[in-house]
Amino acid sequence: MKVWALVSVLLIGLLLLWAEGDIPAFGDPSAPSYNYVADRYITDAYNDTATKNMVTSILADYRGYDTLGELTVIFTAGVVVLLLLRRGGRL
């Protein structure tokens, strides 16, 4: 069982290292997020959302489903931690 776990971790690690090669460098001005998405958010934020604050319009309107997904993951992780602590008698 420990061998299977080690092999799984090594394979996932190799997969992550391989996939990391496709990620643009931090702050790279030629990254797609700087060239396509950011310009649209800046120019169309007020007209699309009628929100005066650009950060709020991006988080609440453009990326609303993504933000909801992130909150769901954080909530689920918190519930799992509480369940594990309760099961171990530490809570």
PDB file of N, CA and C in Angstrom:
ATOM      1  N   MET A   1       0.815  -1.188   0.000  1.00  0.00           N
ATOM      2  CA  MET A   1       0.000   0.000   0.000  1.00  0.00           C
ATOM      3  C   MET A   1       0.864   1.260   0.000  1.00  0.00           C
ATOM      4  N   LYS A   2       1.967   1.252   0.762  1.00  0.00           N
ATOM      5  CA  LYS A   2       2.842   2.417   0.808  1.00  0.00           C
ATOM      6  C   LYS A   2       3.547   2.625  -0.523  1.00  0.00           C
ATOM      7  N   VAL A   3       3.856   1.536  -1.209  1.00  0.00           N
ATOM      8  CA  VAL A   3       4.497   1.648  -2.523  1.00  0.00           C
ATOM      9  C   VAL A   3       3.536   2.299  -3.508  1.00  0.00           C
ATOM     10  N   TRP A   4       2.270   1.899  -3.474  1.00  0.00           N
ATOM     11  CA  TRP A   4       1.266   2.485  -4.362  1.00  0.00           C
ATOM     12  C   TRP A   4       1.100   3.982  -4.080  1.00  0.00           C
ATOM     13  N   ALA A   5       1.105   4.354  -2.821  1.00  0.00           N
ATOM     14  CA  ALA A   5       0.986   5.772  -2.465  1.00  0.00           C
ATOM     15  C   ALA A   5       2.197   6.556  -2.956  1.00  0.00           C
ATOM     16  N   LEU A   6       3.384   5.996  -2.803  1.00  0.00           N
ATOM     17  CA  LEU A   6       4.601   6.665  -3.266  1.00  0.00           C
ATOM     18  C   LEU A   6       4.594   6.830  -4.779  1.00  0.00           C
ATOM     19  N   VAL A   7       4.199   5.791  -5.490  1.00  0.00           N
ATOM     20  CA  VAL A   7       4.133   5.862  -6.951  1.00  0.00           C
ATOM     21  C   VAL A   7       3.106   6.909  -7.381  1.00  0.00           C
ATOM     22  N   SER A   8       1.978   6.955  -6.707  1.00  0.00           N
ATOM     23  CA  SER A   8       0.946   7.942  -7.038  1.00  0.00           C
ATOM     24  C   SER A   8       1.453   9.364  -6.827  1.00  0.00           C
ATOM     25  N   VAL A   9       2.108   9.597  -5.708  1.00  0.00           N
ATOM     26  CA  VAL A   9       2.632  10.932  -5.418  1.00  0.00           C
ATOM     27  C   VAL A   9       3.696  11.325  -6.430  1.00  0.00           C
ATOM     28  N   LEU A  10       4.566  10.398  -6.783  1.00  0.00           N
ATOM     29  CA  LEU A  10       5.604  10.700  -7.767  1.00  0.00           C
ATOM     30  C   LEU A  10       5.010  10.992  -9.140  1.00  0.00           C
ATOM     31  N   LEU A  11       4.017  10.232  -9.553  1.00  0.00           N
ATOM     32  CA  LEU A  11       3.385  10.478 -10.851  1.00  0.00           C
ATOM     33  C   LEU A  11       2.669  11.827 -10.882  1.00  0.00           C
ATOM     34  N   ILE A  12       1.969  12.146  -9.822  1.00  0.00           N
ATOM     35  CA  ILE A  12       1.289  13.441  -9.766  1.00  0.00           C
ATOM     36  C   ILE A  12       2.313  14.573  -9.741  1.00  0.00           C
ATOM     37  N   GLY A  13       3.399  14.386  -9.012  1.00  0.00           N
ATOM     38  CA  GLY A  13       4.457  15.397  -8.986  1.00  0.00           C
ATOM     39  C   GLY A  13       5.078  15.612 -10.351  1.00  0.00           C
ATOM     40  N   LEU A  14       5.344  14.525 -11.067  1.00  0.00           N
ATOM     41  CA  LEU A  14       5.886  14.649 -12.423  1.00  0.00           C
ATOM     42  C   LEU A  14       4.895  15.332 -13.356  1.00  0.00           C
ATOM     43  N   LEU A  15       3.626  15.010 -13.221  1.00  0.00           N
ATOM     44  CA  LEU A  15       2.602  15.660 -14.038  1.00  0.00           C
ATOM     45  C   LEU A  15       2.552  17.164 -13.763  1.00  0.00           C
ATOM     46  N   LEU A  16       2.635  17.548 -12.497  1.00  0.00           N
ATOM     47  CA  LEU A  16       2.621  18.969 -12.150  1.00  0.00           C
ATOM     48  C   LEU A  16       3.862  19.687 -12.670  1.00  0.00           C
ATOM     49  N   LEU A  17       5.020  19.049 -12.575  1.00  0.00           N
ATOM     50  CA  LEU A  17       6.238  19.658 -13.114  1.00  0.00           C
ATOM     51  C   LEU A  17       6.161  19.815 -14.627  1.00  0.00           C
ATOM     52  N   TRP A  18       5.590  18.833 -15.295  1.00  0.00           N
ATOM     53  CA  TRP A  18       5.436  18.916 -16.748  1.00  0.00           C
ATOM     54  C   TRP A  18       4.468  20.033 -17.126  1.00  0.00           C
ATOM     55  N   ALA A  19       3.360  20.153 -16.406  1.00  0.00           N
ATOM     56  CA  ALA A  19       2.355  21.175 -16.709  1.00  0.00           C
ATOM     57  C   ALA A  19       2.858  22.573 -16.371  1.00  0.00           C
ATOM     58  N   GLU A  20       3.762  22.690 -15.438  1.00  0.00           N
ATOM     59  CA  GLU A  20       4.284  23.992 -15.033  1.00  0.00           C
ATOM     60  C   GLU A  20       5.033  24.678 -16.170  1.00  0.00           C
ATOM     61  N   GLY A  21       5.521  23.928 -17.120  1.00  0.00           N
ATOM     62  CA  GLY A  21       6.241  24.510 -18.251  1.00  0.00           C
ATOM     63  C   GLY A  21       5.368  25.370 -19.146  1.00  0.00           C
ATOM     64  N   ASP A  22       4.053  25.170 -19.120  1.00  0.00           N
ATOM     65  CA  ASP A  22       3.140  25.952 -19.955  1.00  0.00           C
ATOM     66  C   ASP A  22       2.653  27.231 -19.286  1.00  0.00           C
ATOM     67  N   ILE A  23       2.961  27.415 -18.029  1.00  0.00           N
ATOM     68  CA  ILE A  23       2.511  28.606 -17.311  1.00  0.00           C
ATOM     69  C   ILE A  23       3.478  29.749 -17.614  1.00  0.00           C
ATOM     70  N   PRO A  24       2.962  30.932 -17.992  1.00  0.00           N
ATOM     71  CA  PRO A  24       3.868  32.058 -18.244  1.00  0.00           C
ATOM     72  C   PRO A  24       4.536  32.516 -16.955  1.00  0.00           C
ATOM     73  N   ALA A  25       5.698  33.123 -17.102  1.00  0.00           N
ATOM     74  CA  ALA A  25       6.439  33.611 -15.940  1.00  0.00           C
ATOM     75  C   ALA A  25       5.644  34.702 -15.229  1.00  0.00           C
ATOM     76  N   PHE A  26       5.858  34.825 -13.932  1.00  0.00           N
ATOM     77  CA  PHE A  26       5.149  35.826 -13.139  1.00  0.00           C
ATOM     78  C   PHE A  26       5.504  37.220 -13.639  1.00  0.00           C
ATOM     79  N   GLY A  27       4.495  38.013 -13.957  1.00  0.00           N
ATOM     80  CA  GLY A  27       4.712  39.371 -14.431  1.00  0.00           C
ATOM     81  C   GLY A  27       5.057  39.478 -15.901  1.00  0.00           C
ATOM     82  N   ASP A  28       4.964  38.393 -16.633  1.00  0.00           N
ATOM     83  CA  ASP A  28       5.286  38.403 -18.061  1.00  0.00           C
ATOM     84  C   ASP A  28       4.266  39.259 -18.812  1.00  0.00           C
ATOM     85  N   PRO A  29       4.691  40.347 -19.454  1.00  0.00           N
ATOM     86  CA  PRO A  29       3.723  41.219 -20.130  1.00  0.00           C
ATOM     87  C   PRO A  29       3.085  40.595 -21.362  1.00  0.00           C
ATOM     88  N   SER A  30       3.617  39.495 -21.847  1.00  0.00           N
ATOM     89  CA  SER A  30       3.018  38.845 -23.014  1.00  0.00           C
ATOM     90  C   SER A  30       2.048  37.733 -22.629  1.00  0.00           C
ATOM     91  N   ALA A  31       1.757  37.585 -21.337  1.00  0.00           N
ATOM     92  CA  ALA A  31       0.809  36.563 -20.887  1.00  0.00           C
ATOM     93  C   ALA A  31      -0.593  36.902 -21.398  1.00  0.00           C
ATOM     94  N   PRO A  32      -1.394  35.900 -21.747  1.00  0.00           N
ATOM     95  CA  PRO A  32      -2.734  36.165 -22.281  1.00  0.00           C
ATOM     96  C   PRO A  32      -3.625  36.986 -21.355  1.00  0.00           C
ATOM     97  N   SER A  33      -3.476  36.825 -20.057  1.00  0.00           N
ATOM     98  CA  SER A  33      -4.332  37.584 -19.141  1.00  0.00           C
ATOM     99  C   SER A  33      -4.053  39.080 -19.215  1.00  0.00           C
ATOM    100  N   TYR A  34      -2.826  39.459 -19.551  1.00  0.00           N
ATOM    101  CA  TYR A  34      -2.502  40.876 -19.685  1.00  0.00           C
ATOM    102  C   TYR A  34      -2.929  41.436 -21.036  1.00  0.00           C
ATOM    103  N   ASN A  35      -2.964  40.605 -22.050  1.00  0.00           N
ATOM    104  CA  ASN A  35      -3.213  41.103 -23.401  1.00  0.00           C
ATOM    105  C   ASN A  35      -4.680  41.122 -23.793  1.00  0.00           C
ATOM    106  N   TYR A  36      -5.475  40.206 -23.301  1.00  0.00           N
ATOM    107  CA  TYR A  36      -6.846  40.092 -23.778  1.00  0.00           C
ATOM    108  C   TYR A  36      -7.874  40.411 -22.695  1.00  0.00           C
ATOM    109  N   VAL A  37      -7.741  39.780 -21.577  1.00  0.00           N
ATOM    110  CA  VAL A  37      -8.771  39.881 -20.545  1.00  0.00           C
ATOM    111  C   VAL A  37      -8.721  41.220 -19.817  1.00  0.00           C
ATOM    112  N   ALA A  38      -7.543  41.644 -19.411  1.00  0.00           N
ATOM    113  CA  ALA A  38      -7.427  42.864 -18.611  1.00  0.00           C
ATOM    114  C   ALA A  38      -7.935  44.085 -19.360  1.00  0.00           C
ATOM    115  N   ASP A  39      -7.620  44.202 -20.635  1.00  0.00           N
ATOM    116  CA  ASP A  39      -8.088  45.357 -21.408  1.00  0.00           C
ATOM    117  C   ASP A  39      -9.610  45.402 -21.473  1.00  0.00           C
ATOM    118  N   ARG A  40     -10.226  44.264 -21.652  1.00  0.00           N
ATOM    119  CA  ARG A  40     -11.690  44.237 -21.718  1.00  0.00           C
ATOM    120  C   ARG A  40     -12.310  44.601 -20.374  1.00  0.00           C
ATOM    121  N   TYR A  41     -11.748  44.085 -19.289  1.00  0.00           N
ATOM    122  CA  TYR A  41     -12.272  44.423 -17.973  1.00  0.00           C
ATOM    123  C   TYR A  41     -12.173  45.928 -17.718  1.00  0.00           C
ATOM    124  N   ILE A  42     -11.045  46.515 -18.068  1.00  0.00           N
ATOM    125  CA  ILE A  42     -10.831  47.934 -17.787  1.00  0.00           C
ATOM    126  C   ILE A  42     -11.760  48.809 -18.621  1.00  0.00           C
ATOM    127  N   THR A  43     -11.907  48.490 -19.901  1.00  0.00           N
ATOM    128  CA  THR A  43     -12.706  49.356 -20.772  1.00  0.00           C
ATOM    129  C   THR A  43     -14.208  49.144 -20.611  1.00  0.00           C
ATOM    130  N   ASP A  44     -14.651  47.945 -20.304  1.00  0.00           N
ATOM    131  CA  ASP A  44     -16.084  47.654 -20.299  1.00  0.00           C
ATOM    132  C   ASP A  44     -16.689  47.441 -18.921  1.00  0.00           C
ATOM    133  N   ALA A  45     -15.914  47.588 -17.859  1.00  0.00           N
ATOM    134  CA  ALA A  45     -16.412  47.246 -16.522  1.00  0.00           C
ATOM    135  C   ALA A  45     -17.635  48.064 -16.138  1.00  0.00           C
ATOM    136  N   TYR A  46     -17.574  49.358 -16.299  1.00  0.00           N
ATOM    137  CA  TYR A  46     -18.711  50.180 -15.865  1.00  0.00           C
ATOM    138  C   TYR A  46     -19.927  49.974 -16.761  1.00  0.00           C
ATOM    139  N   ASN A  47     -19.727  49.919 -18.064  1.00  0.00           N
ATOM    140  CA  ASN A  47     -20.858  49.772 -18.986  1.00  0.00           C
ATOM    141  C   ASN A  47     -21.545  48.415 -18.849  1.00  0.00           C
ATOM    142  N   ASP A  48     -20.789  47.372 -18.608  1.00  0.00           N
ATOM    143  CA  ASP A  48     -21.373  46.032 -18.496  1.00  0.00           C
ATOM    144  C   ASP A  48     -22.078  45.804 -17.168  1.00  0.00           C
ATOM    145  N   THR A  49     -21.532  46.359 -16.095  1.00  0.00           N
ATOM    146  CA  THR A  49     -22.027  46.009 -14.763  1.00  0.00           C
ATOM    147  C   THR A  49     -22.707  47.152 -14.023  1.00  0.00           C
ATOM    148  N   ALA A  50     -22.509  48.379 -14.456  1.00  0.00           N
ATOM    149  CA  ALA A  50     -23.050  49.570 -13.784  1.00  0.00           C
ATOM    150  C   ALA A  50     -22.596  49.647 -12.329  1.00  0.00           C
ATOM    151  N   THR A  51     -21.377  49.193 -12.082  1.00  0.00           N
ATOM    152  CA  THR A  51     -20.771  49.256 -10.756  1.00  0.00           C
ATOM    153  C   THR A  51     -19.616  50.237 -10.813  1.00  0.00           C
ATOM    154  N   LYS A  52     -19.554  51.161  -9.864  1.00  0.00           N
ATOM    155  CA  LYS A  52     -18.516  52.193  -9.902  1.00  0.00           C
ATOM    156  C   LYS A  52     -17.142  51.649  -9.542  1.00  0.00           C
ATOM    157  N   ASN A  53     -17.093  50.615  -8.731  1.00  0.00           N
ATOM    158  CA  ASN A  53     -15.826  50.039  -8.307  1.00  0.00           C
ATOM    159  C   ASN A  53     -15.453  48.906  -9.253  1.00  0.00           C
ATOM    160  N   MET A  54     -14.309  49.040  -9.922  1.00  0.00           N
ATOM    161  CA  MET A  54     -13.906  48.055 -10.919  1.00  0.00           C
ATOM    162  C   MET A  54     -13.593  46.697 -10.283  1.00  0.00           C
ATOM    163  N   VAL A  55     -12.985  46.686  -9.102  1.00  0.00           N
ATOM    164  CA  VAL A  55     -12.660  45.418  -8.448  1.00  0.00           C
ATOM    165  C   VAL A  55     -13.935  44.656  -8.101  1.00  0.00           C
ATOM    166  N   THR A  56     -14.925  45.370  -7.603  1.00  0.00           N
ATOM    167  CA  THR A  56     -16.202  44.732  -7.281  1.00  0.00           C
ATOM    168  C   THR A  56     -16.869  44.180  -8.526  1.00  0.00           C
ATOM    169  N   SER A  57     -16.818  44.930  -9.614  1.00  0.00           N
ATOM    170  CA  SER A  57     -17.451  44.444 -10.843  1.00  0.00           C
ATOM    171  C   SER A  57     -16.763  43.195 -11.366  1.00  0.00           C
ATOM    172  N   ILE A  58     -15.448  43.120 -11.229  1.00  0.00           N
ATOM    173  CA  ILE A  58     -14.733  41.932 -11.710  1.00  0.00           C
ATOM    174  C   ILE A  58     -15.046  40.728 -10.833  1.00  0.00           C
ATOM    175  N   LEU A  59     -14.974  40.901  -9.506  1.00  0.00           N
ATOM    176  CA  LEU A  59     -15.201  39.763  -8.606  1.00  0.00           C
ATOM    177  C   LEU A  59     -16.652  39.317  -8.568  1.00  0.00           C
ATOM    178  N   ALA A  60     -17.572  40.261  -8.584  1.00  0.00           N
ATOM    179  CA  ALA A  60     -18.978  39.905  -8.415  1.00  0.00           C
ATOM    180  C   ALA A  60     -19.670  39.558  -9.722  1.00  0.00           C
ATOM    181  N   ASP A  61     -19.288  40.210 -10.811  1.00  0.00           N
ATOM    182  CA  ASP A  61     -20.005  39.997 -12.066  1.00  0.00           C
ATOM    183  C   ASP A  61     -19.237  39.123 -13.056  1.00  0.00           C
ATOM    184  N   TYR A  62     -18.042  39.541 -13.417  1.00  0.00           N
ATOM    185  CA  TYR A  62     -17.292  38.780 -14.415  1.00  0.00           C
ATOM    186  C   TYR A  62     -16.854  37.417 -13.887  1.00  0.00           C
ATOM    187  N   ARG A  63     -16.384  37.380 -12.657  1.00  0.00           N
ATOM    188  CA  ARG A  63     -15.844  36.142 -12.100  1.00  0.00           C
ATOM    189  C   ARG A  63     -16.716  35.607 -10.973  1.00  0.00           C
ATOM    190  N   GLY A  64     -17.993  35.850 -11.035  1.00  0.00           N
ATOM    191  CA  GLY A  64     -18.897  35.446  -9.961  1.00  0.00           C
ATOM    192  C   GLY A  64     -18.923  33.955  -9.715  1.00  0.00           C
ATOM    193  N   TYR A  65     -19.003  33.167 -10.779  1.00  0.00           N
ATOM    194  CA  TYR A  65     -19.043  31.709 -10.604  1.00  0.00           C
ATOM    195  C   TYR A  65     -17.713  31.186 -10.069  1.00  0.00           C
ATOM    196  N   ASP A  66     -16.614  31.784 -10.509  1.00  0.00           N
ATOM    197  CA  ASP A  66     -15.307  31.365 -10.013  1.00  0.00           C
ATOM    198  C   ASP A  66     -15.183  31.668  -8.523  1.00  0.00           C
ATOM    199  N   THR A  67     -15.625  32.858  -8.118  1.00  0.00           N
ATOM    200  CA  THR A  67     -15.580  33.227  -6.703  1.00  0.00           C
ATOM    201  C   THR A  67     -16.474  32.307  -5.875  1.00  0.00           C
ATOM    202  N   LEU A  68     -17.647  31.983  -6.397  1.00  0.00           N
ATOM    203  CA  LEU A  68     -18.542  31.060  -5.697  1.00  0.00           C
ATOM    204  C   LEU A  68     -17.889  29.685  -5.550  1.00  0.00           C
ATOM    205  N   GLY A  69     -17.218  29.227  -6.584  1.00  0.00           N
ATOM    206  CA  GLY A  69     -16.522  27.938  -6.511  1.00  0.00           C
ATOM    207  C   GLY A  69     -15.417  27.947  -5.474  1.00  0.00           C
ATOM    208  N   GLU A  70     -14.651  29.043  -5.418  1.00  0.00           N
ATOM    209  CA  GLU A  70     -13.579  29.140  -4.427  1.00  0.00           C
ATOM    210  C   GLU A  70     -14.146  29.128  -3.007  1.00  0.00           C
ATOM    211  N   LEU A  71     -15.229  29.852  -2.797  1.00  0.00           N
ATOM    212  CA  LEU A  71     -15.850  29.863  -1.472  1.00  0.00           C
ATOM    213  C   LEU A  71     -16.391  28.489  -1.096  1.00  0.00           C
ATOM    214  N   THR A  72     -16.918  27.764  -2.073  1.00  0.00           N
ATOM    215  CA  THR A  72     -17.418  26.414  -1.814  1.00  0.00           C
ATOM    216  C   THR A  72     -16.286  25.487  -1.399  1.00  0.00           C
ATOM    217  N   VAL A  73     -15.146  25.599  -2.069  1.00  0.00           N
ATOM    218  CA  VAL A  73     -13.992  24.761  -1.718  1.00  0.00           C
ATOM    219  C   VAL A  73     -13.505  25.085  -0.310  1.00  0.00           C
ATOM    220  N   ILE A  74     -13.406  26.360   0.027  1.00  0.00           N
ATOM    221  CA  ILE A  74     -12.942  26.749   1.361  1.00  0.00           C
ATOM    222  C   ILE A  74     -13.927  26.286   2.436  1.00  0.00           C
ATOM    223  N   PHE A  75     -15.222  26.433   2.192  1.00  0.00           N
ATOM    224  CA  PHE A  75     -16.232  25.982   3.145  1.00  0.00           C
ATOM    225  C   PHE A  75     -16.159  24.470   3.336  1.00  0.00           C
ATOM    226  N   THR A  76     -16.033  23.730   2.233  1.00  0.00           N
ATOM    227  CA  THR A  76     -15.952  22.271   2.314  1.00  0.00           C
ATOM    228  C   THR A  76     -14.716  21.837   3.089  1.00  0.00           C
ATOM    229  N   ALA A  77     -13.587  22.493   2.848  1.00  0.00           N
ATOM    230  CA  ALA A  77     -12.366  22.158   3.583  1.00  0.00           C
ATOM    231  C   ALA A  77     -12.548  22.420   5.075  1.00  0.00           C
ATOM    232  N   GLY A  78     -13.200  23.512   5.429  1.00  0.00           N
ATOM    233  CA  GLY A  78     -13.447  23.808   6.838  1.00  0.00           C
ATOM    234  C   GLY A  78     -14.338  22.777   7.499  1.00  0.00           C
ATOM    235  N   VAL A  79     -15.380  22.345   6.795  1.00  0.00           N
ATOM    236  CA  VAL A  79     -16.277  21.317   7.337  1.00  0.00           C
ATOM    237  C   VAL A  79     -15.529  20.006   7.535  1.00  0.00           C
ATOM    238  N   VAL A  80     -14.688  19.644   6.577  1.00  0.00           N
ATOM    239  CA  VAL A  80     -13.919  18.396   6.693  1.00  0.00           C
ATOM    240  C   VAL A  80     -12.968  18.466   7.883  1.00  0.00           C
ATOM    241  N   VAL A  81     -12.307  19.600   8.074  1.00  0.00           N
ATOM    242  CA  VAL A  81     -11.405  19.743   9.220  1.00  0.00           C
ATOM    243  C   VAL A  81     -12.183  19.603  10.526  1.00  0.00           C
ATOM    244  N   LEU A  82     -13.342  20.236  10.612  1.00  0.00           N
ATOM    245  CA  LEU A  82     -14.154  20.103  11.827  1.00  0.00           C
ATOM    246  C   LEU A  82     -14.594  18.663  12.063  1.00  0.00           C
ATOM    247  N   LEU A  83     -14.990  17.973  10.999  1.00  0.00           N
ATOM    248  CA  LEU A  83     -15.394  16.572  11.150  1.00  0.00           C
ATOM    249  C   LEU A  83     -14.229  15.698  11.590  1.00  0.00           C
ATOM    250  N   LEU A  84     -13.048  15.936  11.041  1.00  0.00           N
ATOM    251  CA  LEU A  84     -11.881  15.146  11.441  1.00  0.00           C
ATOM    252  C   LEU A  84     -11.482  15.428  12.883  1.00  0.00           C
ATOM    253  N   LEU A  85     -11.549  16.682  13.293  1.00  0.00           N
ATOM    254  CA  LEU A  85     -11.218  17.003  14.682  1.00  0.00           C
ATOM    255  C   LEU A  85     -12.239  16.412  15.647  1.00  0.00           C
ATOM    256  N   ARG A  86     -13.503  16.422  15.271  1.00  0.00           N
ATOM    257  CA  ARG A  86     -14.540  15.842  16.126  1.00  0.00           C
ATOM    258  C   ARG A  86     -14.346  14.332  16.228  1.00  0.00           C
ATOM    259  N   ARG A  87     -14.010  13.699  15.111  1.00  0.00           N
ATOM    260  CA  ARG A  87     -13.828  12.244  15.099  1.00  0.00           C
ATOM    261  C   ARG A  87     -12.640  11.821  15.955  1.00  0.00           C
ATOM    262  N   GLY A  88     -11.595  12.639  15.965  1.00  0.00           N
ATOM    263  CA  GLY A  88     -10.419  12.321  16.765  1.00  0.00           C
ATOM    264  C   GLY A  88     -10.562  12.691  18.223  1.00  0.00           C
ATOM    265  N   GLY A  89     -11.674  13.281  18.601  1.00  0.00           N
ATOM    266  CA  GLY A  89     -11.897  13.643  19.991  1.00  0.00           C
ATOM    267  C   GLY A  89     -11.185  14.914  20.408  1.00  0.00           C
ATOM    268  N   ARG A  90     -10.742  15.706  19.456  1.00  0.00           N
ATOM    269  CA  ARG A  90     -10.028  16.938  19.785  1.00  0.00           C
ATOM    270  C   ARG A  90     -10.941  18.149  19.806  1.00  0.00           C
ATOM    271  N   LEU A  91     -12.191  17.957  19.458  1.00  0.00           N
ATOM    272  CA  LEU A  91     -13.112  19.091  19.421  1.00  0.00           C
ATOM    273  C   LEU A  91     -14.338  18.802  20.252  1.00  0.00           C
TER     274      LEU A  91
END
